């Protein structure tokens, strides 16, 4: 099964920067763009998960649930 492909049109300045980076690193433009996109997607996913965790925490607190810090959790785990 072939991997899906996406065609991207860049402005001249961005294309030149990518070309220079590729020459310096000795990689193809597609390999560089793929790596940058994968890294960005991972970071974006992490940000979305953190945002969701904050929303859940706010709902818990608003509902009267008590939360504890990581430090408090580890302290409690060590004493039991």
mmCIF file of C-alpha atoms in Angstrom:
data_model
loop_
_atom_site.group_PDB
_atom_site.id
_atom_site.type_symbol
_atom_site.label_atom_id
_atom_site.label_comp_id
_atom_site.label_asym_id
_atom_site.label_seq_id
_atom_site.Cartn_x
_atom_site.Cartn_y
_atom_site.Cartn_z
ATOM 1 C CA UNK A 1 0.000 0.000 0.000
ATOM 2 C CA UNK A 2 1.370 3.386 -0.987
ATOM 3 C CA UNK A 3 1.513 6.240 1.491
ATOM 4 C CA UNK A 4 -0.838 9.130 0.705
ATOM 5 C CA UNK A 5 0.755 12.085 -1.036
ATOM 6 C CA UNK A 6 0.043 15.779 -0.668
ATOM 7 C CA UNK A 7 1.061 18.513 -3.079
ATOM 8 C CA UNK A 8 2.056 21.839 -1.523
ATOM 9 C CA UNK A 9 2.775 25.147 -3.223
ATOM 10 C CA UNK A 10 5.168 27.416 -1.334
ATOM 11 C CA UNK A 11 6.042 31.048 -1.784
ATOM 12 C CA UNK A 12 9.475 31.727 -3.259
ATOM 13 C CA UNK A 13 11.139 32.694 0.037
ATOM 14 C CA UNK A 14 9.967 29.576 1.892
ATOM 15 C CA UNK A 15 11.014 27.356 -1.010
ATOM 16 C CA UNK A 16 14.500 28.907 -0.996
ATOM 17 C CA UNK A 17 14.849 28.418 2.766
ATOM 18 C CA UNK A 18 13.814 24.779 2.475
ATOM 19 C CA UNK A 19 16.251 24.266 -0.391
ATOM 20 C CA UNK A 20 19.126 25.778 1.613
ATOM 21 C CA UNK A 21 18.347 23.655 4.678
ATOM 22 C CA UNK A 22 18.163 20.518 2.529
ATOM 23 C CA UNK A 23 21.505 21.254 0.913
ATOM 24 C CA UNK A 24 23.092 21.851 4.303
ATOM 25 C CA UNK A 25 21.601 18.706 5.851
ATOM 26 C CA UNK A 26 21.960 16.527 2.769
ATOM 27 C CA UNK A 27 18.305 15.483 2.696
ATOM 28 C CA UNK A 28 15.579 15.738 0.108
ATOM 29 C CA UNK A 29 12.968 18.462 0.279
ATOM 30 C CA UNK A 30 10.195 15.917 0.736
ATOM 31 C CA UNK A 31 12.067 14.241 3.623
ATOM 32 C CA UNK A 32 12.572 17.595 5.355
ATOM 33 C CA UNK A 33 8.972 18.727 4.904
ATOM 34 C CA UNK A 34 7.710 15.321 6.080
ATOM 35 C CA UNK A 35 9.863 15.503 9.244
ATOM 36 C CA UNK A 36 8.820 19.091 10.016
ATOM 37 C CA UNK A 37 5.156 18.208 9.529
ATOM 38 C CA UNK A 38 5.396 15.058 11.690
ATOM 39 C CA UNK A 39 7.069 17.049 14.481
ATOM 40 C CA UNK A 40 4.453 19.784 14.262
ATOM 41 C CA UNK A 41 1.578 17.299 14.297
ATOM 42 C CA UNK A 42 2.987 15.628 17.417
ATOM 43 C CA UNK A 43 3.342 18.997 19.156
ATOM 44 C CA UNK A 44 -0.166 20.012 18.070
ATOM 45 C CA UNK A 45 -1.616 16.779 19.425
ATOM 46 C CA UNK A 46 0.176 17.349 22.737
ATOM 47 C CA UNK A 47 -1.224 20.887 22.942
ATOM 48 C CA UNK A 48 -4.745 19.633 22.248
ATOM 49 C CA UNK A 49 -4.442 16.933 24.916
ATOM 50 C CA UNK A 50 -3.161 19.485 27.437
ATOM 51 C CA UNK A 51 -6.046 21.812 26.580
ATOM 52 C CA UNK A 52 -8.528 18.963 27.068
ATOM 53 C CA UNK A 53 -6.934 18.051 30.416
ATOM 54 C CA UNK A 54 -7.304 21.677 31.578
ATOM 55 C CA UNK A 55 -10.986 21.658 30.591
ATOM 56 C CA UNK A 56 -11.587 18.432 32.515
ATOM 57 C CA UNK A 57 -9.742 19.804 35.551
ATOM 58 C CA UNK A 58 -11.883 22.962 35.514
ATOM 59 C CA UNK A 59 -15.071 20.858 35.371
ATOM 60 C CA UNK A 60 -13.877 18.708 38.283
ATOM 61 C CA UNK A 61 -13.062 21.747 40.405
ATOM 62 C CA UNK A 62 -16.352 23.446 39.481
ATOM 63 C CA UNK A 63 -18.153 20.242 40.473
ATOM 64 C CA UNK A 64 -16.530 20.265 43.906
ATOM 65 C CA UNK A 65 -13.924 17.558 43.256
ATOM 66 C CA UNK A 66 -10.563 17.938 44.943
ATOM 67 C CA UNK A 67 -7.425 17.780 42.855
ATOM 68 C CA UNK A 68 -3.845 17.226 44.006
ATOM 69 C CA UNK A 69 -0.484 18.045 42.491
ATOM 70 C CA UNK A 70 1.910 15.443 41.101
ATOM 71 C CA UNK A 71 4.120 16.003 44.138
ATOM 72 C CA UNK A 72 1.231 15.282 46.506
ATOM 73 C CA UNK A 73 0.351 12.164 44.539
ATOM 74 C CA UNK A 74 3.896 10.780 44.729
ATOM 75 C CA UNK A 75 4.104 11.639 48.422
ATOM 76 C CA UNK A 76 0.849 9.729 49.035
ATOM 77 C CA UNK A 77 2.054 6.758 46.995
ATOM 78 C CA UNK A 78 5.349 6.627 48.905
ATOM 79 C CA UNK A 79 3.633 6.533 52.308
ATOM 80 C CA UNK A 80 1.153 3.789 51.554
#
